Amino acid sequence: MRILISTDIEGVAGIYHRVQTTPGNPEYERARLLMTREANAAIAGAFDGGARAVLVNDSHGDFRNMPPDLLDPRAQVVQGKPRPLGMMAGLDQDIDAVCLVGYHSRASGRGILAHTVNSFAFARLEINGLELGEAGLYGALAGEYGVPVVMGSGDDVFIAENHALFPQTRFVETKRATGQNSGISLSPAQACAAIQKTVAAALRDRAAQPLRFDAPFEIRMWAQSPALADLFCVWPALRRGEGNEFAFTAARIEEAVRMINCLSAMSAALR
């Protein structure tokens, strides 16, 4: 088996505040090590579960958070941007299963550090009328490649939002949200032990099925401000709605992901 581990930071045990997720301060330096340890736990679990090769995808911010020399040397690491598949970069490398480590709940949700792709740019995302966060969006991208999401970790709100989408996926609750910047967390050691055990079990039973939606895909989004929606709709493929809303149609989930990530980059013009 070839396994892809997509690792974000907001769902990691002990992470509560934006400063911990933003480079340039001591709290981030500690947080990126916690992220790396959870990635290593997932890598170890993958090999325990029978993997013959593991790619670990650095999926937060600029996609270059985890020090490569601190990652399990049995894995290869995918870092840096831009890249067409975003948080699923490496999916085109003959992958058999995906694990989502350190993920978080969707924009406007009640989970810790909840957002979808870009907290400055986007307030809501729907595909064919179904509200999704990053797990749903990228899980559908994996499904388009025929690859199931077998495991996910993050807070309780992330799990509650995604359980129906991934009913056979095994989840690890690393913390319980009591607010967007507060919660009750496992210790990092407990979280890593649970992640390693769960990844191994998920790969042994391989019960999860790929997440698939019917094409074509109607993407409706709400920007964080009308000004951002105006900016995005300079792009001719987008249709302007009321208030903060805009929409576009995609033939494939991969096309939608690439469009959304381009809009995220565009939003920097109004920061």
PDB file of C-alpha atoms in Angstrom:
ATOM      1  CA  MET A   1       0.000   0.000   0.000  1.00  0.00           C
ATOM      2  CA  ARG A   2       1.021   3.560  -0.733  1.00  0.00           C
ATOM      3  CA  ILE A   3      -0.419   5.992   1.817  1.00  0.00           C
ATOM      4  CA  LEU A   4      -0.834   9.775   1.702  1.00  0.00           C
ATOM      5  CA  ILE A   5      -0.975  11.594   5.055  1.00  0.00           C
ATOM      6  CA  SER A   6      -2.249  15.165   4.759  1.00  0.00           C
ATOM      7  CA  THR A   7      -1.259  17.056   7.909  1.00  0.00           C
ATOM      8  CA  ASP A   8      -2.777  20.362   9.010  1.00  0.00           C
ATOM      9  CA  ILE A   9      -2.087  22.165  12.286  1.00  0.00           C
ATOM     10  CA  GLU A  10      -5.356  23.551  13.727  1.00  0.00           C
ATOM     11  CA  GLY A  11      -6.619  20.118  14.804  1.00  0.00           C
ATOM     12  CA  VAL A  12      -3.387  19.119  16.551  1.00  0.00           C
ATOM     13  CA  ALA A  13      -3.579  18.505  20.309  1.00  0.00           C
ATOM     14  CA  GLY A  14      -2.665  21.623  22.309  1.00  0.00           C
ATOM     15  CA  ILE A  15      -3.330  24.125  19.471  1.00  0.00           C
ATOM     16  CA  TYR A  16      -5.976  26.786  20.220  1.00  0.00           C
ATOM     17  CA  HIS A  17      -4.972  30.212  18.909  1.00  0.00           C
ATOM     18  CA  ARG A  18      -4.037  31.767  15.584  1.00  0.00           C
ATOM     19  CA  VAL A  19      -0.674  32.909  16.926  1.00  0.00           C
ATOM     20  CA  GLN A  20       0.286  29.237  17.298  1.00  0.00           C
ATOM     21  CA  THR A  21      -0.396  28.702  13.583  1.00  0.00           C
ATOM     22  CA  THR A  22       1.411  31.807  12.287  1.00  0.00           C
ATOM     23  CA  PRO A  23       5.170  31.797  11.620  1.00  0.00           C
ATOM     24  CA  GLY A  24       7.414  34.345  13.265  1.00  0.00           C
ATOM     25  CA  ASN A  25       6.883  33.745  16.975  1.00  0.00           C
ATOM     26  CA  PRO A  26       7.959  31.236  19.646  1.00  0.00           C
ATOM     27  CA  GLU A  27       4.470  29.724  20.033  1.00  0.00           C
ATOM     28  CA  TYR A  28       4.452  28.758  16.346  1.00  0.00           C
ATOM     29  CA  GLU A  29       7.878  27.154  16.691  1.00  0.00           C
ATOM     30  CA  ARG A  30       6.487  24.924  19.444  1.00  0.00           C
ATOM     31  CA  ALA A  31       3.278  24.228  17.528  1.00  0.00           C
ATOM     32  CA  ARG A  32       5.042  23.094  14.366  1.00  0.00           C
ATOM     33  CA  LEU A  33       6.882  20.498  16.452  1.00  0.00           C
ATOM     34  CA  LEU A  34       3.549  19.220  17.814  1.00  0.00           C
ATOM     35  CA  MET A  35       2.317  19.011  14.217  1.00  0.00           C
ATOM     36  CA  THR A  36       5.430  17.071  13.217  1.00  0.00           C
ATOM     37  CA  ARG A  37       5.025  14.595  16.077  1.00  0.00           C
ATOM     38  CA  GLU A  38       1.433  13.822  15.068  1.00  0.00           C
ATOM     39  CA  ALA A  39       2.571  13.357  11.465  1.00  0.00           C
ATOM     40  CA  ASN A  40       5.264  10.950  12.682  1.00  0.00           C
ATOM     41  CA  ALA A  41       2.669   9.040  14.697  1.00  0.00           C
ATOM     42  CA  ALA A  42       0.564   8.640  11.556  1.00  0.00           C
ATOM     43  CA  ILE A  43       3.607   7.534   9.543  1.00  0.00           C
ATOM     44  CA  ALA A  44       4.453   4.922  12.183  1.00  0.00           C
ATOM     45  CA  GLY A  45       0.837   3.746  12.193  1.00  0.00           C
ATOM     46  CA  ALA A  46       0.852   3.459   8.412  1.00  0.00           C
ATOM     47  CA  PHE A  47       3.873   1.173   8.443  1.00  0.00           C
ATOM     48  CA  ASP A  48       2.402  -0.789  11.362  1.00  0.00           C
ATOM     49  CA  GLY A  49      -0.722  -1.270   9.202  1.00  0.00           C
ATOM     50  CA  GLY A  50       1.154  -2.652   6.232  1.00  0.00           C
ATOM     51  CA  ALA A  51       2.146   0.381   4.155  1.00  0.00           C
ATOM     52  CA  ARG A  52       5.110  -0.087   1.851  1.00  0.00           C
ATOM     53  CA  ALA A  53       5.473   3.652   1.092  1.00  0.00           C
ATOM     54  CA  VAL A  54       4.216   6.835   2.785  1.00  0.00           C
ATOM     55  CA  LEU A  55       3.986  10.402   1.548  1.00  0.00           C
ATOM     56  CA  VAL A  56       3.337  13.041   4.202  1.00  0.00           C
ATOM     57  CA  ASN A  57       1.847  16.266   2.868  1.00  0.00           C
ATOM     58  CA  ASP A  58       2.527  19.510   4.774  1.00  0.00           C
ATOM     59  CA  SER A  59      -0.933  21.063   4.402  1.00  0.00           C
ATOM     60  CA  HIS A  60      -0.932  24.241   6.508  1.00  0.00           C
ATOM     61  CA  GLY A  61      -0.398  27.817   5.377  1.00  0.00           C
ATOM     62  CA  ASP A  62       2.565  28.028   3.031  1.00  0.00           C
ATOM     63  CA  PHE A  63       2.927  24.228   3.185  1.00  0.00           C
ATOM     64  CA  ARG A  64       6.402  24.358   4.741  1.00  0.00           C
ATOM     65  CA  ASN A  65       5.905  23.980   8.482  1.00  0.00           C
ATOM     66  CA  MET A  66       7.332  20.612   9.495  1.00  0.00           C
ATOM     67  CA  PRO A  67      11.149  20.463   9.691  1.00  0.00           C
ATOM     68  CA  PRO A  68      12.037  17.685   7.208  1.00  0.00           C
ATOM     69  CA  ASP A  69      14.908  16.438   9.353  1.00  0.00           C
ATOM     70  CA  LEU A  70      12.484  15.740  12.211  1.00  0.00           C
ATOM     71  CA  LEU A  71      10.085  13.639  10.141  1.00  0.00           C
ATOM     72  CA  ASP A  72      10.266   9.840  10.172  1.00  0.00           C
ATOM     73  CA  PRO A  73      12.911   9.068   7.510  1.00  0.00           C
ATOM     74  CA  ARG A  74      10.841   6.179   6.156  1.00  0.00           C
ATOM     75  CA  ALA A  75       8.414   8.706   4.645  1.00  0.00           C
ATOM     76  CA  GLN A  76       8.811  11.218   1.850  1.00  0.00           C
ATOM     77  CA  VAL A  77       7.538  14.751   2.464  1.00  0.00           C
ATOM     78  CA  VAL A  78       5.552  17.005   0.115  1.00  0.00           C
ATOM     79  CA  GLN A  79       6.126  20.705   0.887  1.00  0.00           C
ATOM     80  CA  GLY A  80       5.903  24.140  -0.731  1.00  0.00           C
ATOM     81  CA  LYS A  81       3.403  25.942  -2.963  1.00  0.00           C
ATOM     82  CA  PRO A  82       1.830  26.563  -5.402  1.00  0.00           C
ATOM     83  CA  ARG A  83       0.785  23.029  -6.285  1.00  0.00           C
ATOM     84  CA  PRO A  84      -2.318  22.000  -8.253  1.00  0.00           C
ATOM     85  CA  LEU A  85      -3.705  19.479  -5.751  1.00  0.00           C
ATOM     86  CA  GLY A  86      -3.126  21.658  -2.693  1.00  0.00           C
ATOM     87  CA  MET A  87      -3.649  19.705   0.534  1.00  0.00           C
ATOM     88  CA  MET A  88      -3.840  16.484  -1.509  1.00  0.00           C
ATOM     89  CA  ALA A  89      -0.571  16.939  -3.401  1.00  0.00           C
ATOM     90  CA  GLY A  90       0.871  13.474  -3.939  1.00  0.00           C
ATOM     91  CA  LEU A  91      -2.550  11.945  -4.629  1.00  0.00           C
ATOM     92  CA  ASP A  92      -1.487  11.278  -8.219  1.00  0.00           C
ATOM     93  CA  GLN A  93       1.365   9.015  -7.023  1.00  0.00           C
ATOM     94  CA  ASP A  94      -0.605   5.732  -7.134  1.00  0.00           C
ATOM     95  CA  ILE A  95      -2.041   6.250  -3.623  1.00  0.00           C
ATOM     96  CA  ASP A  96      -4.231   3.573  -1.999  1.00  0.00           C
ATOM     97  CA  ALA A  97      -5.545   5.434   1.066  1.00  0.00           C
ATOM     98  CA  VAL A  98      -5.512   8.899   2.636  1.00  0.00           C
ATOM     99  CA  CYS A  99      -5.243   9.961   6.292  1.00  0.00           C
ATOM    100  CA  LEU A 100      -6.201  13.472   7.462  1.00  0.00           C
ATOM    101  CA  VAL A 101      -4.183  14.506  10.523  1.00  0.00           C
ATOM    102  CA  GLY A 102      -4.676  17.735  12.489  1.00  0.00           C
ATOM    103  CA  TYR A 103      -7.763  18.816  10.526  1.00  0.00           C
ATOM    104  CA  HIS A 104     -10.386  21.296  11.751  1.00  0.00           C
ATOM    105  CA  SER A 105     -14.034  22.208  11.305  1.00  0.00           C
ATOM    106  CA  ARG A 106     -15.420  24.306   8.473  1.00  0.00           C
ATOM    107  CA  ALA A 107     -15.773  28.094   8.146  1.00  0.00           C
ATOM    108  CA  SER A 108     -18.367  29.620  10.491  1.00  0.00           C
ATOM    109  CA  GLY A 109     -18.354  26.408  12.515  1.00  0.00           C
ATOM    110  CA  ARG A 110     -17.922  26.230  16.269  1.00  0.00           C
ATOM    111  CA  GLY A 111     -14.726  24.223  16.247  1.00  0.00           C
ATOM    112  CA  ILE A 112     -11.293  25.414  17.311  1.00  0.00           C
ATOM    113  CA  LEU A 113      -9.777  27.730  14.674  1.00  0.00           C
ATOM    114  CA  ALA A 114     -12.597  26.833  12.260  1.00  0.00           C
ATOM    115  CA  HIS A 115     -12.175  27.978   8.641  1.00  0.00           C
ATOM    116  CA  THR A 116     -12.257  26.712   5.078  1.00  0.00           C
ATOM    117  CA  VAL A 117      -9.084  27.100   2.982  1.00  0.00           C
ATOM    118  CA  ASN A 118      -8.553  30.782   3.854  1.00  0.00           C
ATOM    119  CA  SER A 119     -10.099  32.431   6.924  1.00  0.00           C
ATOM    120  CA  PHE A 120      -9.596  35.927   5.479  1.00  0.00           C
ATOM    121  CA  ALA A 121     -11.302  35.102   2.171  1.00  0.00           C
ATOM    122  CA  PHE A 122     -14.123  32.582   2.633  1.00  0.00           C
ATOM    123  CA  ALA A 123     -17.114  32.378   5.002  1.00  0.00           C
ATOM    124  CA  ARG A 124     -18.897  29.345   3.504  1.00  0.00           C
ATOM    125  CA  LEU A 125     -18.498  26.721   0.771  1.00  0.00           C
ATOM    126  CA  GLU A 126     -21.173  24.517  -0.788  1.00  0.00           C
ATOM    127  CA  ILE A 127     -20.846  21.896  -3.512  1.00  0.00           C
ATOM    128  CA  ASN A 128     -24.164  20.843  -5.072  1.00  0.00           C
ATOM    129  CA  GLY A 129     -25.948  22.363  -2.075  1.00  0.00           C
ATOM    130  CA  LEU A 130     -23.893  20.514   0.552  1.00  0.00           C
ATOM    131  CA  GLU A 131     -21.841  22.641   2.955  1.00  0.00           C
ATOM    132  CA  LEU A 132     -18.261  21.394   3.191  1.00  0.00           C
ATOM    133  CA  GLY A 133     -15.022  22.216   4.924  1.00  0.00           C
ATOM    134  CA  GLU A 134     -11.516  21.260   3.908  1.00  0.00           C
ATOM    135  CA  ALA A 135     -12.018  17.594   4.820  1.00  0.00           C
ATOM    136  CA  GLY A 136     -15.082  17.300   2.586  1.00  0.00           C
ATOM    137  CA  LEU A 137     -13.536  19.248  -0.277  1.00  0.00           C
ATOM    138  CA  TYR A 138     -10.266  17.339  -0.296  1.00  0.00           C
ATOM    139  CA  GLY A 139     -11.915  14.052   0.605  1.00  0.00           C
ATOM    140  CA  ALA A 140     -14.036  14.447  -2.547  1.00  0.00           C
ATOM    141  CA  LEU A 141     -10.867  15.171  -4.516  1.00  0.00           C
ATOM    142  CA  ALA A 142      -9.374  11.934  -3.198  1.00  0.00           C
ATOM    143  CA  GLY A 143     -12.613  10.169  -4.115  1.00  0.00           C
ATOM    144  CA  GLU A 144     -12.340  11.464  -7.665  1.00  0.00           C
ATOM    145  CA  TYR A 145      -9.034   9.582  -7.840  1.00  0.00           C
ATOM    146  CA  GLY A 146     -10.740   6.495  -6.378  1.00  0.00           C
ATOM    147  CA  VAL A 147      -8.930   6.845  -3.046  1.00  0.00           C
ATOM    148  CA  PRO A 148     -10.746   6.560   0.330  1.00  0.00           C
ATOM    149  CA  VAL A 149     -10.119   8.659   3.446  1.00  0.00           C
ATOM    150  CA  VAL A 150      -9.524   5.936   6.032  1.00  0.00           C
ATOM    151  CA  MET A 151      -8.618   8.059   9.064  1.00  0.00           C
ATOM    152  CA  GLY A 152      -9.031  11.607  10.379  1.00  0.00           C
ATOM    153  CA  SER A 153      -7.987  13.472  13.539  1.00  0.00           C
ATOM    154  CA  GLY A 154      -9.035  16.797  15.017  1.00  0.00           C
ATOM    155  CA  ASP A 155     -11.487  18.243  17.498  1.00  0.00           C
ATOM    156  CA  ASP A 156     -14.986  16.940  18.273  1.00  0.00           C
ATOM    157  CA  VAL A 157     -16.691  19.487  16.009  1.00  0.00           C
ATOM    158  CA  PHE A 158     -14.564  18.440  13.036  1.00  0.00           C
ATOM    159  CA  ILE A 159     -15.571  14.825  13.656  1.00  0.00           C
ATOM    160  CA  ALA A 160     -19.271  15.638  14.079  1.00  0.00           C
ATOM    161  CA  GLU A 161     -19.309  17.633  10.823  1.00  0.00           C
ATOM    162  CA  ASN A 162     -17.633  14.896   8.803  1.00  0.00           C
ATOM    163  CA  HIS A 163     -18.874  11.616  10.217  1.00  0.00           C
ATOM    164  CA  ALA A 164     -21.831  11.423   7.825  1.00  0.00           C
ATOM    165  CA  LEU A 165     -19.571  12.120   4.829  1.00  0.00           C
ATOM    166  CA  PHE A 166     -17.092   9.443   5.896  1.00  0.00           C
ATOM    167  CA  PRO A 167     -19.205   6.879   7.799  1.00  0.00           C
ATOM    168  CA  GLN A 168     -16.578   4.108   7.742  1.00  0.00           C
ATOM    169  CA  THR A 169     -13.592   6.346   8.444  1.00  0.00           C
ATOM    170  CA  ARG A 170     -11.888   5.996  11.820  1.00  0.00           C
ATOM    171  CA  PHE A 171     -11.512   9.247  13.760  1.00  0.00           C
ATOM    172  CA  VAL A 172      -9.302  10.384  16.642  1.00  0.00           C
ATOM    173  CA  GLU A 173     -10.642  13.195  18.842  1.00  0.00           C
ATOM    174  CA  THR A 174      -7.522  15.096  19.857  1.00  0.00           C
ATOM    175  CA  LYS A 175      -9.444  17.771  21.759  1.00  0.00           C
ATOM    176  CA  ARG A 176     -12.938  19.032  22.588  1.00  0.00           C
ATOM    177  CA  ALA A 177     -13.850  22.554  21.541  1.00  0.00           C
ATOM    178  CA  THR A 178     -15.307  24.930  24.132  1.00  0.00           C
ATOM    179  CA  GLY A 179     -14.929  27.924  21.795  1.00  0.00           C
ATOM    180  CA  GLN A 180     -13.060  28.960  18.682  1.00  0.00           C
ATOM    181  CA  ASN A 181      -9.946  29.604  20.763  1.00  0.00           C
ATOM    182  CA  SER A 182     -10.452  27.258  23.699  1.00  0.00           C
ATOM    183  CA  GLY A 183     -10.884  23.575  24.427  1.00  0.00           C
ATOM    184  CA  ILE A 184      -9.912  20.507  26.416  1.00  0.00           C
ATOM    185  CA  SER A 185      -7.051  18.572  24.822  1.00  0.00           C
ATOM    186  CA  LEU A 186      -5.398  15.222  25.093  1.00  0.00           C
ATOM    187  CA  SER A 187      -1.739  15.456  25.956  1.00  0.00           C
ATOM    188  CA  PRO A 188       0.482  15.395  22.864  1.00  0.00           C
ATOM    189  CA  ALA A 189       1.730  11.944  23.884  1.00  0.00           C
ATOM    190  CA  GLN A 190      -1.828  10.591  24.231  1.00  0.00           C
ATOM    191  CA  ALA A 191      -2.845  12.090  20.888  1.00  0.00           C
ATOM    192  CA  CYS A 192       0.163  10.594  19.101  1.00  0.00           C
ATOM    193  CA  ALA A 193      -0.455   7.150  20.591  1.00  0.00           C
ATOM    194  CA  ALA A 194      -4.113   7.255  19.524  1.00  0.00           C
ATOM    195  CA  ILE A 195      -3.232   8.433  16.000  1.00  0.00           C
ATOM    196  CA  GLN A 196      -0.632   5.680  15.511  1.00  0.00           C
ATOM    197  CA  LYS A 197      -3.023   2.978  16.733  1.00  0.00           C
ATOM    198  CA  THR A 198      -5.962   4.259  14.681  1.00  0.00           C
ATOM    199  CA  VAL A 199      -4.043   4.626  11.407  1.00  0.00           C
ATOM    200  CA  ALA A 200      -2.753   1.064  11.738  1.00  0.00           C
ATOM    201  CA  ALA A 201      -6.237  -0.300  12.450  1.00  0.00           C
ATOM    202  CA  ALA A 202      -7.790   1.679   9.600  1.00  0.00           C
ATOM    203  CA  LEU A 203      -5.297   0.307   7.099  1.00  0.00           C
ATOM    204  CA  ARG A 204      -5.739  -3.248   8.297  1.00  0.00           C
ATOM    205  CA  ASP A 205      -9.512  -3.263   7.821  1.00  0.00           C
ATOM    206  CA  ARG A 206      -9.690  -0.880   4.796  1.00  0.00           C
ATOM    207  CA  ALA A 207     -13.485  -0.486   5.269  1.00  0.00           C
ATOM    208  CA  ALA A 208     -13.783   3.108   4.054  1.00  0.00           C
ATOM    209  CA  GLN A 209     -15.056   3.839   0.548  1.00  0.00           C
ATOM    210  CA  PRO A 210     -14.107   6.811  -1.678  1.00  0.00           C
ATOM    211  CA  LEU A 211     -16.301   9.906  -1.287  1.00  0.00           C
ATOM    212  CA  ARG A 212     -17.970  10.673  -4.607  1.00  0.00           C
ATOM    213  CA  PHE A 213     -20.377  13.390  -5.749  1.00  0.00           C
ATOM    214  CA  ASP A 214     -22.289  13.553  -9.017  1.00  0.00           C
ATOM    215  CA  ALA A 215     -20.934  15.883 -11.707  1.00  0.00           C
ATOM    216  CA  PRO A 216     -21.276  18.625 -12.804  1.00  0.00           C
ATOM    217  CA  PHE A 217     -20.455  20.523  -9.652  1.00  0.00           C
ATOM    218  CA  GLU A 218     -22.185  23.761  -8.703  1.00  0.00           C
ATOM    219  CA  ILE A 219     -19.880  25.629  -6.340  1.00  0.00           C
ATOM    220  CA  ARG A 220     -21.509  28.339  -4.210  1.00  0.00           C
ATOM    221  CA  MET A 221     -19.313  30.378  -1.910  1.00  0.00           C
ATOM    222  CA  TRP A 222     -19.671  33.297   0.435  1.00  0.00           C
ATOM    223  CA  ALA A 223     -16.739  35.670   0.778  1.00  0.00           C
ATOM    224  CA  GLN A 224     -15.894  37.377   4.055  1.00  0.00           C
ATOM    225  CA  SER A 225     -16.914  40.726   2.540  1.00  0.00           C
ATOM    226  CA  PRO A 226     -18.707  42.122  -0.537  1.00  0.00           C
ATOM    227  CA  ALA A 227     -15.389  43.668  -1.614  1.00  0.00           C
ATOM    228  CA  LEU A 228     -13.798  40.228  -1.788  1.00  0.00           C
ATOM    229  CA  ALA A 229     -16.742  38.860  -3.753  1.00  0.00           C
ATOM    230  CA  ASP A 230     -16.352  41.794  -6.172  1.00  0.00           C
ATOM    231  CA  LEU A 231     -12.663  40.989  -6.572  1.00  0.00           C
ATOM    232  CA  PHE A 232     -13.243  37.284  -7.205  1.00  0.00           C
ATOM    233  CA  CYS A 233     -15.928  37.967  -9.809  1.00  0.00           C
ATOM    234  CA  VAL A 234     -13.496  39.905 -11.980  1.00  0.00           C
ATOM    235  CA  TRP A 235     -12.720  36.356 -13.115  1.00  0.00           C
ATOM    236  CA  PRO A 236     -15.170  35.739 -16.014  1.00  0.00           C
ATOM    237  CA  ALA A 237     -15.977  32.159 -14.949  1.00  0.00           C
ATOM    238  CA  LEU A 238     -17.565  33.372 -11.697  1.00  0.00           C
ATOM    239  CA  ARG A 239     -21.142  34.606 -11.237  1.00  0.00           C
ATOM    240  CA  ARG A 240     -21.886  37.344  -8.714  1.00  0.00           C
ATOM    241  CA  GLY A 241     -24.744  36.798  -6.269  1.00  0.00           C
ATOM    242  CA  GLU A 242     -26.298  38.921  -3.543  1.00  0.00           C
ATOM    243  CA  GLY A 243     -24.201  40.304  -0.716  1.00  0.00           C
ATOM    244  CA  ASN A 244     -21.077  38.210  -0.270  1.00  0.00           C
ATOM    245  CA  GLU A 245     -22.174  35.328  -2.516  1.00  0.00           C
ATOM    246  CA  PHE A 246     -20.640  34.109  -5.761  1.00  0.00           C
ATOM    247  CA  ALA A 247     -20.729  30.864  -7.739  1.00  0.00           C
ATOM    248  CA  PHE A 248     -19.146  28.855 -10.530  1.00  0.00           C
ATOM    249  CA  THR A 249     -19.586  25.471 -12.203  1.00  0.00           C
ATOM    250  CA  ALA A 250     -16.872  22.813 -12.436  1.00  0.00           C
ATOM    251  CA  ALA A 251     -16.746  19.598 -14.434  1.00  0.00           C
ATOM    252  CA  ARG A 252     -14.430  17.930 -11.864  1.00  0.00           C
ATOM    253  CA  ILE A 253     -13.646  18.361  -8.162  1.00  0.00           C
ATOM    254  CA  GLU A 254     -10.005  18.889  -9.082  1.00  0.00           C
ATOM    255  CA  GLU A 255     -11.050  21.846 -11.235  1.00  0.00           C
ATOM    256  CA  ALA A 256     -13.016  23.278  -8.291  1.00  0.00           C
ATOM    257  CA  VAL A 257     -10.073  22.849  -5.894  1.00  0.00           C
ATOM    258  CA  ARG A 258      -7.728  24.614  -8.271  1.00  0.00           C
ATOM    259  CA  MET A 259     -10.185  27.494  -8.734  1.00  0.00           C
ATOM    260  CA  ILE A 260     -10.743  27.901  -4.979  1.00  0.00           C
ATOM    261  CA  ASN A 261      -7.009  27.958  -4.303  1.00  0.00           C
ATOM    262  CA  CYS A 262      -6.501  30.577  -7.027  1.00  0.00           C
ATOM    263  CA  LEU A 263      -9.233  32.727  -5.430  1.00  0.00           C
ATOM    264  CA  SER A 264      -7.509  32.307  -2.071  1.00  0.00           C
ATOM    265  CA  ALA A 265      -4.296  33.663  -3.597  1.00  0.00           C
ATOM    266  CA  MET A 266      -6.213  36.546  -5.226  1.00  0.00           C
ATOM    267  CA  SER A 267      -7.595  37.626  -1.852  1.00  0.00           C
ATOM    268  CA  ALA A 268      -4.134  38.851  -0.836  1.00  0.00           C
ATOM    269  CA  ALA A 269      -4.797  41.910  -3.014  1.00  0.00           C
ATOM    270  CA  LEU A 270      -7.256  43.200  -0.386  1.00  0.00           C
ATOM    271  CA  ARG A 271      -5.334  42.348   2.772  1.00  0.00           C
TER     272      ARG A 271
END
